Amino acid sequence: MPKNKGKGGKNRSRAKSDRDGKRELHFKNVDEGQEYAQVLKMLGGPWLEAYCFDGQKRLCHICGKMGRKVRIAVGDIVLISLRGFQDNKADVIDKYMPDEVRALKTAGELPETVKLNETEEGGEDNFEFGSGGEEEESAEEEDSDKEDDIDDI
């Protein structure tokens, strides 16, 4: 038998070609019972808890194809398919990347109050530091420099 010389097989090369292209933005289809939601809590396995933008919390199931290829984290925006026979459960169809979420916001599909979870995509990290600290010290140093200059005259 020949030795394997490369890394991976045909699935690896398929995945590589998929990464390069931009994907098409999918909007919700109300006729098919789809809704946008934000992930609140990962429950383990293929289950998560999500807040749908129609005002309800639902238990959502990640379908098999998505579960193996797409990583979903708390705070992500997803497209879900509502179940006709169970109102409190739904199925996750698609996950939106941060740039896609911004596009959905500008298109008016998502409410303006939605906050993005951009930490893993290299988004802005909003750090707030304690009040007082360095700014007050630097102001005091400038005042003491002025006092020194007056004494020298």
PDB file of C-alpha atoms in Angstrom:
ATOM      1  CA  MET A   1       0.000   0.000   0.000  1.00  0.00           C
ATOM      2  CA  PRO A   2       1.244   3.516  -0.761  1.00  0.00           C
ATOM      3  CA  LYS A   3       1.981   5.903   2.064  1.00  0.00           C
ATOM      4  CA  ASN A   4      -0.101   9.020   2.543  1.00  0.00           C
ATOM      5  CA  LYS A   5       2.117  11.940   1.642  1.00  0.00           C
ATOM      6  CA  GLY A   6      -0.232  14.931   1.913  1.00  0.00           C
ATOM      7  CA  LYS A   7      -2.463  16.396   4.569  1.00  0.00           C
ATOM      8  CA  GLY A   8      -6.076  15.289   4.407  1.00  0.00           C
ATOM      9  CA  GLY A   9      -8.141  14.166   1.469  1.00  0.00           C
ATOM     10  CA  LYS A  10     -10.799  15.570  -0.826  1.00  0.00           C
ATOM     11  CA  ASN A  11     -12.830  17.009   2.052  1.00  0.00           C
ATOM     12  CA  ARG A  12      -9.882  19.128   3.154  1.00  0.00           C
ATOM     13  CA  SER A  13      -9.439  20.617  -0.310  1.00  0.00           C
ATOM     14  CA  ARG A  14     -13.178  21.358  -0.481  1.00  0.00           C
ATOM     15  CA  ALA A  15     -13.038  23.158   2.835  1.00  0.00           C
ATOM     16  CA  LYS A  16     -10.040  25.214   1.686  1.00  0.00           C
ATOM     17  CA  SER A  17     -11.835  26.412  -1.435  1.00  0.00           C
ATOM     18  CA  ASP A  18     -14.919  27.317   0.612  1.00  0.00           C
ATOM     19  CA  ARG A  19     -13.000  29.680   2.908  1.00  0.00           C
ATOM     20  CA  ASP A  20     -11.897  32.077   0.193  1.00  0.00           C
ATOM     21  CA  GLY A  21     -15.201  33.181  -1.336  1.00  0.00           C
ATOM     22  CA  LYS A  22     -17.758  35.479   0.265  1.00  0.00           C
ATOM     23  CA  ARG A  23     -21.027  33.808   0.909  1.00  0.00           C
ATOM     24  CA  GLU A  24     -24.432  35.115  -0.019  1.00  0.00           C
ATOM     25  CA  LEU A  25     -26.451  36.876   2.703  1.00  0.00           C
ATOM     26  CA  HIS A  26     -29.602  34.918   3.568  1.00  0.00           C
ATOM     27  CA  PHE A  27     -32.626  36.893   4.762  1.00  0.00           C
ATOM     28  CA  LYS A  28     -35.423  35.327   6.789  1.00  0.00           C
ATOM     29  CA  ASN A  29     -38.431  33.926   4.956  1.00  0.00           C
ATOM     30  CA  VAL A  30     -41.580  34.538   7.011  1.00  0.00           C
ATOM     31  CA  ASP A  31     -43.625  32.167   4.845  1.00  0.00           C
ATOM     32  CA  GLU A  32     -41.361  29.276   5.846  1.00  0.00           C
ATOM     33  CA  GLY A  33     -41.479  30.249   9.535  1.00  0.00           C
ATOM     34  CA  GLN A  34     -37.952  31.614   9.925  1.00  0.00           C
ATOM     35  CA  GLU A  35     -36.782  34.143  12.509  1.00  0.00           C
ATOM     36  CA  TYR A  36     -33.544  35.820  13.660  1.00  0.00           C
ATOM     37  CA  ALA A  37     -32.258  35.007  17.151  1.00  0.00           C
ATOM     38  CA  GLN A  38     -29.299  35.696  19.444  1.00  0.00           C
ATOM     39  CA  VAL A  39     -27.692  32.821  21.349  1.00  0.00           C
ATOM     40  CA  LEU A  40     -28.088  33.209  25.115  1.00  0.00           C
ATOM     41  CA  LYS A  41     -26.701  29.935  26.428  1.00  0.00           C
ATOM     42  CA  MET A  42     -25.078  26.786  25.082  1.00  0.00           C
ATOM     43  CA  LEU A  43     -26.778  23.802  26.711  1.00  0.00           C
ATOM     44  CA  GLY A  44     -24.549  20.974  25.536  1.00  0.00           C
ATOM     45  CA  GLY A  45     -24.676  18.680  22.568  1.00  0.00           C
ATOM     46  CA  PRO A  46     -26.662  20.176  19.713  1.00  0.00           C
ATOM     47  CA  TRP A  47     -28.911  22.294  21.969  1.00  0.00           C
ATOM     48  CA  LEU A  48     -28.829  25.994  22.801  1.00  0.00           C
ATOM     49  CA  GLU A  49     -31.105  28.632  24.269  1.00  0.00           C
ATOM     50  CA  ALA A  50     -31.777  31.646  22.046  1.00  0.00           C
ATOM     51  CA  TYR A  51     -33.707  34.908  22.299  1.00  0.00           C
ATOM     52  CA  CYS A  52     -35.754  35.347  19.133  1.00  0.00           C
ATOM     53  CA  PHE A  53     -36.381  38.883  17.933  1.00  0.00           C
ATOM     54  CA  ASP A  54     -40.136  38.239  18.029  1.00  0.00           C
ATOM     55  CA  GLY A  55     -39.778  38.448  21.833  1.00  0.00           C
ATOM     56  CA  GLN A  56     -39.606  34.784  22.910  1.00  0.00           C
ATOM     57  CA  LYS A  57     -36.892  32.543  24.327  1.00  0.00           C
ATOM     58  CA  ARG A  58     -36.687  29.238  22.524  1.00  0.00           C
ATOM     59  CA  LEU A  59     -34.779  25.986  22.859  1.00  0.00           C
ATOM     60  CA  CYS A  60     -32.953  25.472  19.563  1.00  0.00           C
ATOM     61  CA  HIS A  61     -31.410  22.394  17.981  1.00  0.00           C
ATOM     62  CA  ILE A  62     -28.318  22.721  15.758  1.00  0.00           C
ATOM     63  CA  CYS A  63     -28.782  20.532  12.685  1.00  0.00           C
ATOM     64  CA  GLY A  64     -26.152  17.856  11.946  1.00  0.00           C
ATOM     65  CA  LYS A  65     -24.467  19.560   8.974  1.00  0.00           C
ATOM     66  CA  MET A  66     -24.003  22.803  10.901  1.00  0.00           C
ATOM     67  CA  GLY A  67     -22.894  21.162  14.124  1.00  0.00           C
ATOM     68  CA  ARG A  68     -19.876  19.587  12.467  1.00  0.00           C
ATOM     69  CA  LYS A  69     -18.763  22.557  10.363  1.00  0.00           C
ATOM     70  CA  VAL A  70     -19.843  25.765  12.142  1.00  0.00           C
ATOM     71  CA  ARG A  71     -18.948  26.766  15.692  1.00  0.00           C
ATOM     72  CA  ILE A  72     -21.672  28.697  17.504  1.00  0.00           C
ATOM     73  CA  ALA A  73     -20.900  30.717  20.638  1.00  0.00           C
ATOM     74  CA  VAL A  74     -22.913  32.784  23.099  1.00  0.00           C
ATOM     75  CA  GLY A  75     -23.875  36.137  21.573  1.00  0.00           C
ATOM     76  CA  ASP A  76     -23.894  34.947  17.951  1.00  0.00           C
ATOM     77  CA  ILE A  77     -26.780  35.883  15.659  1.00  0.00           C
ATOM     78  CA  VAL A  78     -28.426  32.866  14.010  1.00  0.00           C
ATOM     79  CA  LEU A  79     -31.304  32.178  11.646  1.00  0.00           C
ATOM     80  CA  ILE A  80     -33.780  29.671  13.063  1.00  0.00           C
ATOM     81  CA  SER A  81     -36.682  27.735  11.609  1.00  0.00           C
ATOM     82  CA  LEU A  82     -39.742  27.662  13.853  1.00  0.00           C
ATOM     83  CA  ARG A  83     -41.519  24.364  14.383  1.00  0.00           C
ATOM     84  CA  GLY A  84     -45.211  24.291  13.536  1.00  0.00           C
ATOM     85  CA  PHE A  85     -46.051  21.777  16.250  1.00  0.00           C
ATOM     86  CA  GLN A  86     -43.803  23.083  19.081  1.00  0.00           C
ATOM     87  CA  ASP A  87     -43.766  26.835  19.654  1.00  0.00           C
ATOM     88  CA  ASN A  88     -41.031  26.761  22.312  1.00  0.00           C
ATOM     89  CA  LYS A  89     -38.542  24.821  20.127  1.00  0.00           C
ATOM     90  CA  ALA A  90     -36.767  25.676  16.860  1.00  0.00           C
ATOM     91  CA  ASP A  91     -33.960  24.518  14.575  1.00  0.00           C
ATOM     92  CA  VAL A  92     -30.808  26.528  13.784  1.00  0.00           C
ATOM     93  CA  ILE A  93     -30.407  26.933  10.015  1.00  0.00           C
ATOM     94  CA  ASP A  94     -27.582  29.449   9.622  1.00  0.00           C
ATOM     95  CA  LYS A  95     -25.026  31.449  11.635  1.00  0.00           C
ATOM     96  CA  TYR A  96     -24.171  35.029  10.640  1.00  0.00           C
ATOM     97  CA  MET A  97     -20.630  36.443  10.739  1.00  0.00           C
ATOM     98  CA  PRO A  98     -20.138  39.936  12.278  1.00  0.00           C
ATOM     99  CA  ASP A  99     -19.929  41.674   8.890  1.00  0.00           C
ATOM    100  CA  GLU A 100     -23.150  39.940   7.828  1.00  0.00           C
ATOM    101  CA  VAL A 101     -24.854  41.077  11.036  1.00  0.00           C
ATOM    102  CA  ARG A 102     -23.844  44.677  10.271  1.00  0.00           C
ATOM    103  CA  ALA A 103     -25.318  44.290   6.777  1.00  0.00           C
ATOM    104  CA  LEU A 104     -28.562  42.937   8.260  1.00  0.00           C
ATOM    105  CA  LYS A 105     -28.722  45.910  10.641  1.00  0.00           C
ATOM    106  CA  THR A 106     -28.275  48.423   7.830  1.00  0.00           C
ATOM    107  CA  ALA A 107     -30.948  46.596   5.787  1.00  0.00           C
ATOM    108  CA  GLY A 108     -33.352  47.019   8.723  1.00  0.00           C
ATOM    109  CA  GLU A 109     -33.774  43.280   9.317  1.00  0.00           C
ATOM    110  CA  LEU A 110     -32.398  43.373  12.885  1.00  0.00           C
ATOM    111  CA  PRO A 111     -33.324  45.824  15.661  1.00  0.00           C
ATOM    112  CA  GLU A 112     -30.736  48.530  16.423  1.00  0.00           C
ATOM    113  CA  THR A 113     -30.449  47.310  20.031  1.00  0.00           C
ATOM    114  CA  VAL A 114     -28.645  44.113  18.952  1.00  0.00           C
ATOM    115  CA  LYS A 115     -25.067  43.961  20.245  1.00  0.00           C
ATOM    116  CA  LEU A 116     -22.414  42.086  18.307  1.00  0.00           C
ATOM    117  CA  ASN A 117     -20.055  39.569  19.817  1.00  0.00           C
ATOM    118  CA  GLU A 118     -16.894  40.487  17.856  1.00  0.00           C
ATOM    119  CA  THR A 119     -14.095  39.427  20.171  1.00  0.00           C
ATOM    120  CA  GLU A 120     -13.009  36.365  18.172  1.00  0.00           C
ATOM    121  CA  GLU A 121     -13.221  38.132  14.792  1.00  0.00           C
ATOM    122  CA  GLY A 122     -10.735  40.839  15.757  1.00  0.00           C
ATOM    123  CA  GLY A 123     -13.368  43.437  16.565  1.00  0.00           C
ATOM    124  CA  GLU A 124     -12.899  46.370  18.867  1.00  0.00           C
ATOM    125  CA  ASP A 125     -12.327  45.518  22.501  1.00  0.00           C
ATOM    126  CA  ASN A 126     -14.086  48.039  24.684  1.00  0.00           C
ATOM    127  CA  PHE A 127     -12.139  48.382  27.905  1.00  0.00           C
ATOM    128  CA  GLU A 128     -13.208  50.782  30.618  1.00  0.00           C
ATOM    129  CA  PHE A 129     -10.678  51.715  33.224  1.00  0.00           C
ATOM    130  CA  GLY A 130     -11.318  52.969  36.739  1.00  0.00           C
ATOM    131  CA  SER A 131     -11.936  56.678  37.182  1.00  0.00           C
ATOM    132  CA  GLY A 132      -9.203  58.880  38.497  1.00  0.00           C
ATOM    133  CA  GLY A 133      -6.029  56.872  38.027  1.00  0.00           C
ATOM    134  CA  GLU A 134      -3.516  58.124  35.479  1.00  0.00           C
ATOM    135  CA  GLU A 135      -5.344  61.211  34.216  1.00  0.00           C
ATOM    136  CA  GLU A 136      -5.423  62.867  37.632  1.00  0.00           C
ATOM    137  CA  GLU A 137      -1.751  62.070  38.280  1.00  0.00           C
ATOM    138  CA  SER A 138      -0.653  63.581  34.974  1.00  0.00           C
ATOM    139  CA  ALA A 139      -2.686  66.743  35.713  1.00  0.00           C
ATOM    140  CA  GLU A 140      -0.989  67.031  39.115  1.00  0.00           C
ATOM    141  CA  GLU A 141       2.463  66.656  37.506  1.00  0.00           C
ATOM    142  CA  GLU A 142       1.713  69.485  35.065  1.00  0.00           C
ATOM    143  CA  ASP A 143       0.627  71.728  37.952  1.00  0.00           C
ATOM    144  CA  SER A 144       3.827  70.974  39.879  1.00  0.00           C
ATOM    145  CA  ASP A 145       5.913  71.783  36.733  1.00  0.00           C
ATOM    146  CA  LYS A 146       4.202  75.159  36.485  1.00  0.00           C
ATOM    147  CA  GLU A 147       4.940  75.848  40.149  1.00  0.00           C
ATOM    148  CA  ASP A 148       8.627  75.042  39.602  1.00  0.00           C
ATOM    149  CA  ASP A 149       8.794  77.426  36.658  1.00  0.00           C
ATOM    150  CA  ILE A 150       7.314  80.265  38.725  1.00  0.00           C
ATOM    151  CA  ASP A 151       9.896  79.735  41.501  1.00  0.00           C
ATOM    152  CA  ASP A 152      12.752  79.868  38.969  1.00  0.00           C
ATOM    153  CA  ILE A 153      11.732  83.354  37.794  1.00  0.00           C
TER     154      ILE A 153
END
